[in-house]
Amino acid sequence: NAGVTQTPKFRVLKTGQSMTLLCAQDMNHEYMYWYRQDPGMGLRLIHYSVGEGTTAKGEVPDGYNVSRLKKQNFLLGLESAAPSQTSVYFCASSWEGDVRLAGGSNFGPGTRLTVL
Amino acid sequence: SQQGEEDPQALSIQEGENATMNCSYKTSINNLQWYRQNSGRGLVHLILIRSNEREKHSGRLRVTLDTSKKSSSLLITASRAADTASYFCATDRSGGYNKLIFGAGTRLAVHP
């Protein structure tokens, strides 16, 4: 199993450009998440999904949109990139039994995004 | 806003020593989790402790939770150079959806 994969690994954008980050998981997990990590800080939740076709806002949703058309994929979109969105983006997934069985989220390797 | 604050921000020890990291949080929680992040990599789940638990062990890891003080600690015994990483506590208030709020982390360096 590949676990959680993210595409691309690195990207440089100019202010105002748009892009989509792709997250895929092969563990049949119901829940998926997008976090961002800025230097010296912990991760902050951007958006999350509790099932195919559902999305919800997290802690820092402004400037981002998401879609979950297929259970295994969770897309994060930046419609008009800003320098403040320079960050490392992590996707994660978990299943509804994880917390009950004292497990946690599975994280992807991250996408390093720079907005000039 | 960050739910958790970790202390110390950085910790440097020798192999074989124990490492203790502390985490404080602000609001009531369902559970608290600890994650490890190696440089440039994704996070790896280490351990979860529920709000009604006080202590939990997993291998060389020992986690405590004091809900009255809104604090937790992670103890790594007999540290190894391979334990060098950043460690994050994360709290879950979502009642099963695993929506996590992370602290800023502790950078641990274990020297051979």
CSV table of N, CA and C in Angstrom, one decimal, chain B residues 34-74:
chain,number,residue,atom,x,y,z
B,34,TRP,N,0.2,12.4,20.1
B,34,TRP,CA,1.6,12.8,19.8
B,34,TRP,C,2.1,12.3,18.5
B,35,TYR,N,2.7,13.1,17.7
B,35,TYR,CA,3.2,12.8,16.4
B,35,TYR,C,4.7,13.1,16.4
B,36,ARG,N,5.4,12.4,15.5
B,36,ARG,CA,6.8,12.7,15.2
B,36,ARG,C,7.0,13.1,13.8
B,37,GLN,N,7.9,14.1,13.5
B,37,GLN,CA,8.2,14.5,12.2
B,37,GLN,C,9.7,14.6,12.0
B,38,ASN,N,10.2,13.7,11.1
B,38,ASN,CA,11.6,13.8,10.7
B,38,ASN,C,11.7,15.0,9.7
B,39,SER,N,12.9,15.5,9.7
B,39,SER,CA,13.1,16.7,8.9
B,39,SER,C,12.7,16.5,7.4
B,40,GLY,N,11.8,17.4,7.0
B,40,GLY,CA,11.4,17.4,5.6
B,40,GLY,C,10.4,16.3,5.3
B,41,ARG,N,9.9,15.6,6.3
B,41,ARG,CA,9.0,14.5,6.0
B,41,ARG,C,7.6,14.7,6.6
B,42,GLY,N,6.7,13.8,6.4
B,42,GLY,CA,5.3,13.9,7.0
B,42,GLY,C,5.3,13.5,8.4
B,43,LEU,N,4.2,13.6,9.1
B,43,LEU,CA,4.1,13.3,10.5
B,43,LEU,C,3.7,11.8,10.6
B,44,VAL,N,4.2,11.2,11.7
B,44,VAL,CA,3.9,9.8,12.0
B,44,VAL,C,3.3,9.8,13.4
B,45,HIS,N,2.1,9.1,13.5
B,45,HIS,CA,1.4,9.0,14.7
B,45,HIS,C,2.2,8.1,15.7
B,46,LEU,N,2.3,8.6,16.9
B,46,LEU,CA,3.0,7.8,17.9
B,46,LEU,C,2.0,7.2,18.9
B,47,ILE,N,1.1,8.0,19.5
B,47,ILE,CA,0.3,7.5,20.6
B,47,ILE,C,-0.9,8.4,20.8
B,48,LEU,N,-2.0,7.8,21.2
B,48,LEU,CA,-3.2,8.6,21.5
B,48,LEU,C,-3.6,8.3,23.0
B,49,ILE,N,-4.0,9.3,23.7
B,49,ILE,CA,-4.5,9.1,25.1
B,49,ILE,C,-5.8,9.8,25.2
B,50,ARG,N,-6.8,9.1,25.7
B,50,ARG,CA,-8.1,9.6,25.8
B,50,ARG,C,-8.3,10.5,27.0
B,51,SER,N,-9.3,11.4,27.0
B,51,SER,CA,-9.4,12.3,28.1
B,51,SER,C,-9.7,11.6,29.5
B,52,ASN,N,-10.2,10.4,29.4
B,52,ASN,CA,-10.4,9.7,30.7
B,52,ASN,C,-9.3,8.8,31.1
B,53,GLU,N,-8.2,8.9,30.4
B,53,GLU,CA,-7.0,8.1,30.7
B,53,GLU,C,-5.9,9.0,31.3
B,54,ARG,N,-5.1,8.5,32.2
B,54,ARG,CA,-4.1,9.3,32.8
B,54,ARG,C,-2.6,9.0,32.4
B,55,GLU,N,-2.4,7.8,31.9
B,55,GLU,CA,-1.1,7.4,31.5
B,55,GLU,C,-1.2,6.3,30.5
B,56,LYS,N,-0.3,6.3,29.6
B,56,LYS,CA,-0.3,5.2,28.5
B,56,LYS,C,1.2,5.0,28.1
B,57,HIS,N,1.5,3.7,27.8
B,57,HIS,CA,2.8,3.3,27.4
B,57,HIS,C,2.8,2.7,26.0
B,58,SER,N,3.8,2.9,25.3
B,58,SER,CA,4.0,2.2,24.0
B,58,SER,C,5.5,2.1,23.8
B,59,GLY,N,6.1,0.9,24.0
B,59,GLY,CA,7.5,0.7,23.8
B,59,GLY,C,8.3,1.6,24.7
B,60,ARG,N,9.1,2.4,24.2
B,60,ARG,CA,9.9,3.4,25.0
B,60,ARG,C,9.2,4.7,25.2
B,61,LEU,N,8.0,4.8,24.9
B,61,LEU,CA,7.2,6.0,25.0
B,61,LEU,C,6.3,5.9,26.2
B,62,ARG,N,6.2,7.0,27.0
B,62,ARG,CA,5.2,7.1,28.1
B,62,ARG,C,4.6,8.4,28.0
B,63,VAL,N,3.3,8.4,28.0
B,63,VAL,CA,2.5,9.6,27.9
B,63,VAL,C,1.6,9.8,29.1
B,64,THR,N,1.6,11.0,29.7
B,64,THR,CA,0.7,11.3,30.8
B,64,THR,C,-0.3,12.4,30.3
B,65,LEU,N,-1.4,12.4,30.9
B,65,LEU,CA,-2.4,13.4,30.7
B,65,LEU,C,-3.0,13.9,32.0
B,66,ASP,N,-3.0,15.2,32.2
B,66,ASP,CA,-3.7,15.8,33.4
B,66,ASP,C,-4.7,16.8,32.9
B,67,THR,N,-5.9,16.3,32.9
B,67,THR,CA,-7.0,17.2,32.3
B,67,THR,C,-7.3,18.4,33.2
B,68,SER,N,-7.0,18.2,34.5
B,68,SER,CA,-7.3,19.4,35.4
B,68,SER,C,-6.3,20.5,35.2
B,69,LYS,N,-5.1,20.2,34.8
B,69,LYS,CA,-4.1,21.2,34.4
B,69,LYS,C,-4.0,21.4,32.9
B,70,LYS,N,-4.8,20.7,32.2
B,70,LYS,CA,-4.8,20.8,30.7
B,70,LYS,C,-3.3,20.7,30.2
B,71,SER,N,-2.7,19.6,30.6
B,71,SER,CA,-1.3,19.4,30.2
B,71,SER,C,-1.1,17.9,29.9
B,72,SER,N,0.0,17.6,29.1
B,72,SER,CA,0.4,16.3,28.8
B,72,SER,C,1.9,16.3,28.7
B,73,SER,N,2.5,15.1,28.9
B,73,SER,CA,3.9,15.0,28.8
B,73,SER,C,4.2,13.7,28.0
B,74,LEU,N,5.3,13.8,27.2
B,74,LEU,CA,5.8,12.6,26.4
B,74,LEU,C,7.2,12.3,26.9
